PDB file of C-alpha atoms and ligand atoms in Angstrom:
ATOM      1  CA  UNK A  99      59.862 236.291 132.550  1.00  0.00           C
ATOM      2  CA  UNK A 100      62.643 234.203 133.701  1.00  0.00           C
ATOM      3  CA  UNK A 101      63.802 231.602 131.206  1.00  0.00           C
ATOM      4  CA  UNK A 102      63.182 227.992 132.388  1.00  0.00           C
ATOM      5  CA  UNK A 103      66.372 225.891 132.354  1.00  0.00           C
ATOM      6  CA  UNK A 104      66.535 223.069 129.864  1.00  0.00           C
ATOM      7  CA  UNK A 105      68.785 220.133 130.615  1.00  0.00           C
ATOM      8  CA  UNK A 106      68.973 217.638 127.614  1.00  0.00           C
ATOM      9  CA  UNK A 107      70.875 214.357 127.475  1.00  0.00           C
ATOM     10  CA  UNK A 108      72.588 213.698 123.966  1.00  0.00           C
ATOM     11  CA  UNK A 109      72.913 209.806 124.128  1.00  0.00           C
ATOM     12  CA  UNK A 110      74.848 210.019 120.770  1.00  0.00           C
ATOM     13  CA  UNK A 111      75.319 206.451 119.329  1.00  0.00           C
ATOM     14  CA  UNK A 112      74.879 204.627 122.626  1.00  0.00           C
ATOM     15  CA  UNK A 113      72.101 202.283 123.982  1.00  0.00           C
ATOM     16  CA  UNK A 114      70.170 199.572 122.018  1.00  0.00           C
ATOM     17  CA  UNK A 115      66.446 199.780 122.325  1.00  0.00           C
ATOM     18  CA  UNK A 116      66.363 197.445 125.332  1.00  0.00           C
ATOM     19  CA  UNK A 117      69.198 199.299 127.020  1.00  0.00           C
ATOM     20  CA  UNK A 118      67.499 202.546 126.330  1.00  0.00           C
ATOM     21  CA  UNK A 119      64.257 201.397 128.175  1.00  0.00           C
ATOM     22  CA  UNK A 120      66.467 200.197 131.073  1.00  0.00           C
ATOM     23  CA  UNK A 121      68.182 203.482 131.323  1.00  0.00           C
ATOM     24  CA  UNK A 122      64.839 205.563 131.302  1.00  0.00           C
ATOM     25  CA  UNK A 123      63.544 203.214 134.207  1.00  0.00           C
ATOM     26  CA  UNK A 124      66.785 203.780 136.103  1.00  0.00           C
ATOM     27  CA  UNK A 125      66.691 207.482 135.817  1.00  0.00           C
ATOM     28  CA  UNK A 126      62.930 207.885 136.132  1.00  0.00           C
ATOM     29  CA  UNK A 127      62.717 209.100 139.797  1.00  0.00           C
ATOM     30  CA  UNK A 128      66.201 210.680 139.625  1.00  0.00           C
ATOM     31  CA  UNK A 129      65.390 213.189 137.107  1.00  0.00           C
ATOM     32  CA  UNK A 130      62.249 214.736 138.621  1.00  0.00           C
ATOM     33  CA  UNK A 131      62.473 218.496 138.940  1.00  0.00           C
ATOM     34  CA  UNK A 132      59.523 220.674 138.043  1.00  0.00           C
ATOM     35  CA  UNK A 133      61.757 223.670 137.710  1.00  0.00           C
ATOM     36  CA  UNK A 134      63.686 222.368 134.739  1.00  0.00           C
ATOM     37  CA  UNK A 135      62.657 221.072 131.199  1.00  0.00           C
ATOM     38  CA  UNK A 136      64.358 217.642 130.834  1.00  0.00           C
ATOM     39  CA  UNK A 137      64.929 216.121 127.538  1.00  0.00           C
ATOM     40  CA  UNK A 138      66.442 212.836 126.289  1.00  0.00           C
ATOM     41  CA  UNK A 139      67.772 212.994 122.704  1.00  0.00           C
ATOM     42  CA  UNK A 140      68.120 209.511 121.607  1.00  0.00           C
ATOM     43  CA  UNK A 141      69.236 207.461 118.669  1.00  0.00           C
ATOM     44  CA  UNK A 142      66.511 207.074 115.957  1.00  0.00           C
ATOM     45  CA  UNK A 143      65.912 203.388 116.681  1.00  0.00           C
ATOM     46  CA  UNK A 144      65.379 204.158 120.461  1.00  0.00           C
ATOM     47  CA  UNK A 145      62.730 206.983 119.772  1.00  0.00           C
ATOM     48  CA  UNK A 146      59.600 204.691 119.893  1.00  0.00           C
ATOM     49  CA  UNK A 147      60.541 202.766 122.960  1.00  0.00           C
ATOM     50  CA  UNK A 148      61.753 205.703 124.825  1.00  0.00           C
ATOM     51  CA  UNK A 149      58.581 207.829 124.004  1.00  0.00           C
ATOM     52  CA  UNK A 150      56.556 204.861 125.368  1.00  0.00           C
ATOM     53  CA  UNK A 151      58.877 204.470 128.488  1.00  0.00           C
ATOM     54  CA  UNK A 152      58.679 208.158 129.390  1.00  0.00           C
ATOM     55  CA  UNK A 153      54.929 208.507 129.070  1.00  0.00           C
ATOM     56  CA  UNK A 154      53.461 210.074 132.124  1.00  0.00           C
ATOM     57  CA  UNK A 155      56.911 211.358 133.375  1.00  0.00           C
ATOM     58  CA  UNK A 156      58.415 214.974 133.137  1.00  0.00           C
ATOM     59  CA  UNK A 157      60.890 213.848 130.323  1.00  0.00           C
ATOM     60  CA  UNK A 158      60.398 214.996 126.726  1.00  0.00           C
ATOM     61  CA  UNK A 159      62.072 213.114 123.889  1.00  0.00           C
ATOM     62  CA  UNK A 160      64.369 214.490 121.251  1.00  0.00           C
ATOM     63  CA  UNK A 161      66.029 213.108 118.135  1.00  0.00           C
ATOM     64  CA  UNK A 162      69.687 213.672 117.404  1.00  0.00           C
ATOM     65  CA  UNK A 163      69.222 214.496 113.699  1.00  0.00           C
ATOM     66  CA  UNK A 164      66.562 214.687 110.992  1.00  0.00           C
ATOM     67  CA  UNK A 165      66.410 215.433 107.254  1.00  0.00           C
ATOM     68  CA  UNK A 166      64.739 218.594 105.733  1.00  0.00           C
ATOM     69  CA  UNK A 167      62.659 216.876 103.133  1.00  0.00           C
ATOM     70  CA  UNK A 168      59.139 215.866 103.928  1.00  0.00           C
ATOM     71  CA  UNK A 169      59.467 212.255 102.400  1.00  0.00           C
ATOM     72  CA  UNK A 170      60.792 210.441  99.464  1.00  0.00           C
ATOM     73  CA  UNK A 171      63.845 208.679  98.095  1.00  0.00           C
ATOM     74  CA  UNK A 172      66.422 209.671 100.801  1.00  0.00           C
ATOM     75  CA  UNK A 173      67.671 206.175 101.970  1.00  0.00           C
ATOM     76  CA  UNK A 174      68.574 206.043 105.606  1.00  0.00           C
ATOM     77  CA  UNK A 175      67.130 209.499 106.554  1.00  0.00           C
ATOM     78  CA  UNK A 176      64.383 210.250 109.020  1.00  0.00           C
ATOM     79  CA  UNK A 177      61.824 213.086 108.285  1.00  0.00           C
ATOM     80  CA  UNK A 178      60.260 215.617 110.800  1.00  0.00           C
ATOM     81  CA  UNK A 179      56.709 214.151 110.223  1.00  0.00           C
ATOM     82  CA  UNK A 180      58.091 210.777 111.380  1.00  0.00           C
ATOM     83  CA  UNK A 181      59.488 212.328 114.502  1.00  0.00           C
ATOM     84  CA  UNK A 182      56.361 214.272 115.331  1.00  0.00           C
ATOM     85  CA  UNK A 183      54.177 211.251 114.770  1.00  0.00           C
ATOM     86  CA  UNK A 184      56.451 209.252 117.154  1.00  0.00           C
ATOM     87  CA  UNK A 185      56.006 211.800 119.816  1.00  0.00           C
ATOM     88  CA  UNK A 186      59.254 213.623 119.582  1.00  0.00           C
ATOM     89  CA  UNK A 187      59.321 217.297 120.656  1.00  0.00           C
ATOM     90  CA  UNK A 188      63.053 218.399 120.051  1.00  0.00           C
ATOM     91  CA  UNK A 189      65.675 217.715 117.587  1.00  0.00           C
ATOM     92  CA  UNK A 190      69.415 218.419 117.798  1.00  0.00           C
ATOM     93  CA  UNK A 191      70.611 220.196 114.586  1.00  0.00           C
ATOM     94  CA  UNK A 192      74.232 220.721 113.621  1.00  0.00           C
ATOM     95  CA  UNK A 193      76.020 218.933 116.392  1.00  0.00           C
ATOM     96  CA  UNK A 194      79.758 219.302 115.830  1.00  0.00           C
ATOM     97  CA  UNK A 195      80.035 215.441 115.297  1.00  0.00           C
ATOM     98  CA  UNK A 196      77.642 215.809 112.439  1.00  0.00           C
ATOM     99  CA  UNK A 197      79.376 218.761 111.069  1.00  0.00           C
ATOM    100  CA  UNK A 198      82.863 217.054 111.296  1.00  0.00           C
ATOM    101  CA  UNK A 199      82.205 213.535 110.436  1.00  0.00           C
ATOM    102  CA  UNK A 200      79.152 213.811 108.197  1.00  0.00           C
ATOM    103  CA  UNK A 201      80.098 217.084 106.545  1.00  0.00           C
ATOM    104  CA  UNK A 202      76.916 218.916 107.331  1.00  0.00           C
ATOM    105  CA  UNK A 203      77.256 222.501 106.447  1.00  0.00           C
ATOM    106  CA  UNK A 204      75.278 225.736 107.438  1.00  0.00           C
ATOM    107  CA  UNK A 205      73.288 225.623 104.206  1.00  0.00           C
ATOM    108  CA  UNK A 206      71.922 222.232 104.986  1.00  0.00           C
ATOM    109  CA  UNK A 207      71.542 223.001 108.786  1.00  0.00           C
ATOM    110  CA  UNK A 208      69.572 226.087 107.922  1.00  0.00           C
ATOM    111  CA  UNK A 209      67.044 224.050 105.852  1.00  0.00           C
ATOM    112  CA  UNK A 210      66.757 221.529 108.733  1.00  0.00           C
ATOM    113  CA  UNK A 211      66.180 224.367 111.252  1.00  0.00           C
ATOM    114  CA  UNK A 212      63.397 225.671 109.091  1.00  0.00           C
ATOM    115  CA  UNK A 213      61.826 222.299 108.446  1.00  0.00           C
ATOM    116  CA  UNK A 214      61.924 221.506 112.272  1.00  0.00           C
ATOM    117  CA  UNK A 215      59.941 224.771 113.164  1.00  0.00           C
ATOM    118  CA  UNK A 216      57.588 224.319 110.252  1.00  0.00           C
ATOM    119  CA  UNK A 217      56.850 220.801 111.577  1.00  0.00           C
ATOM    120  CA  UNK A 218      56.353 221.846 115.274  1.00  0.00           C
ATOM    121  CA  UNK A 219      59.594 220.553 116.511  1.00  0.00           C
ATOM    122  CA  UNK A 220      62.037 222.670 118.699  1.00  0.00           C
ATOM    123  CA  UNK A 221      65.527 222.642 117.227  1.00  0.00           C
ATOM    124  CA  UNK A 222      68.532 222.439 119.578  1.00  0.00           C
ATOM    125  CA  UNK A 223      70.873 224.148 117.268  1.00  0.00           C
ATOM    126  CA  UNK A 224      74.647 223.512 118.085  1.00  0.00           C
ATOM    127  CA  UNK A 225      77.505 225.763 117.685  1.00  0.00           C
ATOM    128  CA  UNK A 226      81.025 225.956 118.859  1.00  0.00           C
ATOM    129  CA  UNK A 227      84.759 226.560 118.158  1.00  0.00           C
ATOM    130  CA  UNK A 228      87.692 224.240 117.726  1.00  0.00           C
ATOM    131  CA  UNK A 229      90.642 224.429 119.960  1.00  0.00           C
ATOM    132  CA  UNK A 230      92.653 226.053 117.177  1.00  0.00           C
ATOM    133  CA  UNK A 231      89.917 228.659 116.597  1.00  0.00           C
ATOM    134  CA  UNK A 232      89.892 229.563 120.379  1.00  0.00           C
ATOM    135  CA  UNK A 233      93.735 229.809 120.359  1.00  0.00           C
ATOM    136  CA  UNK A 234      93.491 232.058 117.340  1.00  0.00           C
ATOM    137  CA  UNK A 235      91.136 234.421 119.096  1.00  0.00           C
ATOM    138  CA  UNK A 236      88.287 233.969 116.556  1.00  0.00           C
ATOM    139  CA  UNK A 237      85.839 232.137 118.760  1.00  0.00           C
ATOM    140  CA  UNK A 238      82.951 234.650 118.669  1.00  0.00           C
ATOM    141  CA  UNK A 239      83.467 235.559 115.151  1.00  0.00           C
ATOM    142  CA  UNK A 240      83.260 231.826 114.088  1.00  0.00           C
ATOM    143  CA  UNK A 241      80.210 231.243 116.192  1.00  0.00           C
ATOM    144  CA  UNK A 242      78.424 234.326 114.849  1.00  0.00           C
ATOM    145  CA  UNK A 243      79.086 233.195 111.335  1.00  0.00           C
ATOM    146  CA  UNK A 244      77.476 229.810 112.077  1.00  0.00           C
ATOM    147  CA  UNK A 245      74.420 231.221 113.850  1.00  0.00           C
ATOM    148  CA  UNK A 246      73.831 233.853 111.082  1.00  0.00           C
ATOM    149  CA  UNK A 247      73.885 231.228 108.454  1.00  0.00           C
ATOM    150  CA  UNK A 248      71.772 228.588 110.315  1.00  0.00           C
ATOM    151  CA  UNK A 249      69.063 231.150 111.271  1.00  0.00           C
ATOM    152  CA  UNK A 250      68.796 232.753 107.802  1.00  0.00           C
ATOM    153  CA  UNK A 251      65.200 233.426 106.951  1.00  0.00           C
ATOM    154  CA  UNK A 252      63.955 232.193 110.568  1.00  0.00           C
ATOM    155  CA  UNK A 253      61.467 234.469 112.148  1.00  0.00           C
ATOM    156  CA  UNK A 254      61.760 236.152 115.509  1.00  0.00           C
ATOM    157  CA  UNK A 255      58.723 234.175 116.824  1.00  0.00           C
ATOM    158  CA  UNK A 256      60.453 230.853 116.029  1.00  0.00           C
ATOM    159  CA  UNK A 257      63.727 232.049 117.430  1.00  0.00           C
ATOM    160  CA  UNK A 258      61.986 232.772 120.737  1.00  0.00           C
ATOM    161  CA  UNK A 259      61.201 229.079 120.893  1.00  0.00           C
ATOM    162  CA  UNK A 260      64.700 228.038 119.815  1.00  0.00           C
ATOM    163  CA  UNK A 261      67.326 226.364 121.968  1.00  0.00           C
ATOM    164  CA  UNK A 262      70.950 227.118 121.053  1.00  0.00           C
ATOM    165  CA  UNK A 263      73.654 224.822 122.570  1.00  0.00           C
ATOM    166  CA  UNK A 264      77.092 226.336 122.808  1.00  0.00           C
ATOM    167  CA  UNK A 265      79.559 223.447 122.650  1.00  0.00           C
ATOM    168  CA  UNK A 266      83.219 224.214 122.367  1.00  0.00           C
ATOM    169  CA  UNK A 267      84.522 221.262 120.382  1.00  0.00           C
ATOM    170  CA  UNK A 268      87.605 220.951 122.590  1.00  0.00           C
ATOM    171  CA  UNK A 269      85.369 220.418 125.618  1.00  0.00           C
ATOM    172  CA  UNK A 270      83.328 217.608 124.106  1.00  0.00           C
ATOM    173  CA  UNK A 271      84.016 214.144 125.519  1.00  0.00           C
ATOM    174  CA  UNK A 272      87.358 215.230 126.648  1.00  0.00           C
ATOM    175  CA  UNK A 273      86.704 215.670 130.324  1.00  0.00           C
ATOM    176  CA  UNK A 274      87.933 219.321 129.761  1.00  0.00           C
ATOM    177  CA  UNK A 275      85.215 221.865 130.591  1.00  0.00           C
ATOM    178  CA  UNK A 276      85.037 225.508 129.554  1.00  0.00           C
ATOM    179  CA  UNK A 277      85.393 227.483 132.763  1.00  0.00           C
ATOM    180  CA  UNK A 278      82.002 228.989 133.811  1.00  0.00           C
ATOM    181  CA  UNK A 279      83.404 232.418 132.901  1.00  0.00           C
ATOM    182  CA  UNK A 280      84.376 231.276 129.372  1.00  0.00           C
ATOM    183  CA  UNK A 281      80.988 229.640 128.939  1.00  0.00           C
ATOM    184  CA  UNK A 282      79.064 232.725 130.133  1.00  0.00           C
ATOM    185  CA  UNK A 283      81.128 234.955 127.846  1.00  0.00           C
ATOM    186  CA  UNK A 284      80.208 233.003 124.683  1.00  0.00           C
ATOM    187  CA  UNK A 285      76.513 232.470 125.797  1.00  0.00           C
ATOM    188  CA  UNK A 286      76.155 236.294 126.480  1.00  0.00           C
ATOM    189  CA  UNK A 287      77.755 236.900 123.017  1.00  0.00           C
ATOM    190  CA  UNK A 288      75.323 234.650 121.356  1.00  0.00           C
ATOM    191  CA  UNK A 289      72.431 236.471 123.150  1.00  0.00           C
ATOM    192  CA  UNK A 290      73.752 239.895 122.148  1.00  0.00           C
ATOM    193  CA  UNK A 291      73.945 238.558 118.536  1.00  0.00           C
ATOM    194  CA  UNK A 292      70.280 237.465 118.562  1.00  0.00           C
ATOM    195  CA  UNK A 293      69.401 240.998 119.956  1.00  0.00           C
ATOM    196  CA  UNK A 294      71.259 242.409 116.901  1.00  0.00           C
ATOM    197  CA  UNK A 295      69.745 239.953 114.458  1.00  0.00           C
ATOM    198  CA  UNK A 296      66.190 240.353 115.803  1.00  0.00           C
ATOM    199  CA  UNK A 297      65.335 242.355 118.904  1.00  0.00           C
ATOM    200  CA  UNK A 298      65.708 242.551 122.792  1.00  0.00           C
ATOM    201  CA  UNK A 299      62.525 240.390 123.491  1.00  0.00           C
ATOM    202  CA  UNK A 300      63.815 237.586 121.156  1.00  0.00           C
ATOM    203  CA  UNK A 301      67.220 237.660 122.767  1.00  0.00           C
ATOM    204  CA  UNK A 302      65.537 237.549 126.260  1.00  0.00           C
ATOM    205  CA  UNK A 303      63.415 234.558 125.290  1.00  0.00           C
ATOM    206  CA  UNK A 304      65.916 232.347 123.451  1.00  0.00           C
ATOM    207  CA  UNK A 305      67.425 229.521 125.637  1.00  0.00           C
ATOM    208  CA  UNK A 306      71.079 228.911 125.440  1.00  0.00           C
ATOM    209  CA  UNK A 307      72.724 225.720 126.680  1.00  0.00           C
ATOM    210  CA  UNK A 308      76.313 224.955 127.442  1.00  0.00           C
ATOM    211  CA  UNK A 309      77.616 221.633 126.418  1.00  0.00           C
ATOM    212  CA  UNK A 310      81.063 219.900 126.896  1.00  0.00           C
ATOM    213  CA  UNK A 311      81.826 217.531 129.624  1.00  0.00           C
ATOM    214  CA  UNK A 312      79.081 218.978 131.885  1.00  0.00           C
ATOM    215  CA  UNK A 313      78.499 216.763 134.917  1.00  0.00           C
ATOM    216  CA  UNK A 314      77.130 216.453 138.388  1.00  0.00           C
ATOM    217  CA  UNK A 315      80.378 218.219 139.647  1.00  0.00           C
ATOM    218  CA  UNK A 316      80.288 221.403 137.423  1.00  0.00           C
ATOM    219  CA  UNK A 317      76.696 221.842 136.580  1.00  0.00           C
ATOM    220  CA  UNK A 318      75.660 224.117 139.402  1.00  0.00           C
ATOM    221  CA  UNK A 319      78.521 226.572 138.717  1.00  0.00           C
ATOM    222  CA  UNK A 320      77.881 226.773 135.050  1.00  0.00           C
ATOM    223  CA  UNK A 321      74.058 226.976 135.479  1.00  0.00           C
ATOM    224  CA  UNK A 322      74.375 229.823 137.944  1.00  0.00           C
ATOM    225  CA  UNK A 323      75.567 232.104 135.061  1.00  0.00           C
ATOM    226  CA  UNK A 324      72.985 234.582 133.911  1.00  0.00           C
ATOM    227  CA  UNK A 325      73.069 233.583 130.148  1.00  0.00           C
ATOM    228  CA  UNK A 326      73.446 229.841 130.559  1.00  0.00           C
ATOM    229  CA  UNK A 327      69.972 228.437 130.474  1.00  0.00           C
ATOM    230  CA  UNK A 328      70.731 224.752 130.499  1.00  0.00           C
ATOM    231  CA  UNK A 329      72.932 222.076 129.472  1.00  0.00           C
ATOM    232  CA  UNK A 330      73.460 219.464 126.562  1.00  0.00           C
ATOM    233  CA  UNK A 331      75.085 216.606 128.168  1.00  0.00           C
ATOM    234  CA  UNK A 332      76.742 213.496 126.459  1.00  0.00           C
ATOM    235  CA  UNK A 333      78.725 211.147 128.747  1.00  0.00           C
ATOM    236  CA  UNK A 334      76.975 212.060 132.042  1.00  0.00           C
ATOM    237  CA  UNK A 335      73.497 211.623 130.606  1.00  0.00           C
ATOM    238  CA  UNK A 336      74.004 207.971 130.274  1.00  0.00           C
ATOM    239  CA  UNK A 337      74.233 207.266 133.945  1.00  0.00           C
ATOM    240  CA  UNK A 338      72.624 207.909 137.310  1.00  0.00           C
ATOM    241  CA  UNK A 339      74.713 211.137 137.572  1.00  0.00           C
ATOM    242  CA  UNK A 340      72.341 212.759 135.123  1.00  0.00           C
ATOM    243  CA  UNK A 341      69.722 212.981 137.862  1.00  0.00           C
ATOM    244  CA  UNK A 342      72.188 215.156 139.835  1.00  0.00           C
ATOM    245  CA  UNK A 343      72.778 217.464 136.934  1.00  0.00           C
ATOM    246  CA  UNK A 344      69.029 217.936 136.491  1.00  0.00           C
ATOM    247  CA  UNK A 345      68.775 218.637 140.239  1.00  0.00           C
ATOM    248  CA  UNK A 346      71.829 221.009 140.291  1.00  0.00           C
ATOM    249  CA  UNK A 347      69.626 223.547 142.308  1.00  0.00           C
ATOM    250  CA  UNK A 348      68.673 221.208 145.076  1.00  0.00           C
TER     251      UNK A 348
HETATM  252  P1  LIG B1151      80.055 215.369 126.653  1.00  0.00           P
HETATM  253  O1  LIG B1151      79.139 215.763 127.668  1.00  0.00           O
HETATM  254  O2  LIG B1151      80.334 213.868 126.647  1.00  0.00           O
HETATM  255  O3  LIG B1151      81.414 216.185 126.686  1.00  0.00           O
HETATM  256  O4  LIG B1151      79.339 215.659 125.291  1.00  0.00           O
HETATM  257  C1  LIG B1151      78.828 216.931 125.053  1.00  0.00           C
HETATM  258  C2  LIG B1151      78.015 216.846 123.873  1.00  0.00           C
HETATM  259  O5  LIG B1151      78.547 216.759 122.780  1.00  0.00           O
HETATM  260  C3  LIG B1151      76.646 217.034 124.014  1.00  0.00           C
HETATM  261  O6  LIG B1151      76.020 217.254 122.773  1.00  0.00           O
END
């Protein structure tokens, strides 16, 4: 069965609750496309109003982060049950900004991935190399190490539902996109790794996104590649252009 494309916006730390609702309204008619899963990953404080504003539309809501504990004394954190109760379906885990600025490591991210699945959320697990790692020729080695550690103890059945976002750090917010061949090469490498770690059926089912300056101008070429099943989009998800990314095939 062909994998359904999944186009997700990562709003990062943008949009107040009222601005968030206004953006949902602005994009409502522009992001209709039955052939694609559309997700808005939004700041925690925007989740409740965005779930409300997207009711009855084709848009699912995701969180940008969560903590792995069920509840308790973890000031400032948000739990999986809170997300589920609010109507969230997806959660970004291990974005490079969280790995870099907030020192999230693979041991922590593995716990988050497992908690997300145990709670019925679909993780969007991010991986990607720095410019230095690419220049040193260790891109695939690095990404393999991330994925192996982040998925330790995760079952094949869960990995079949997983979304992996390949985001080269040097392409994030820089306007510099990986070429479609570079992105395809790594996404294929990730799929091959999943086949090695699990089996061919799991590798065939897992959806792999590209992220890093994806926009209305380059989406169609990237999404035409056989192992690129969608996009995780930062800057271009905050404007009307996002509708063009979602409708890359029209
Ligand atoms: P940009 O699309 O702004 O480069 O951000 C990509 C990203 O980090 C999505 O998670």
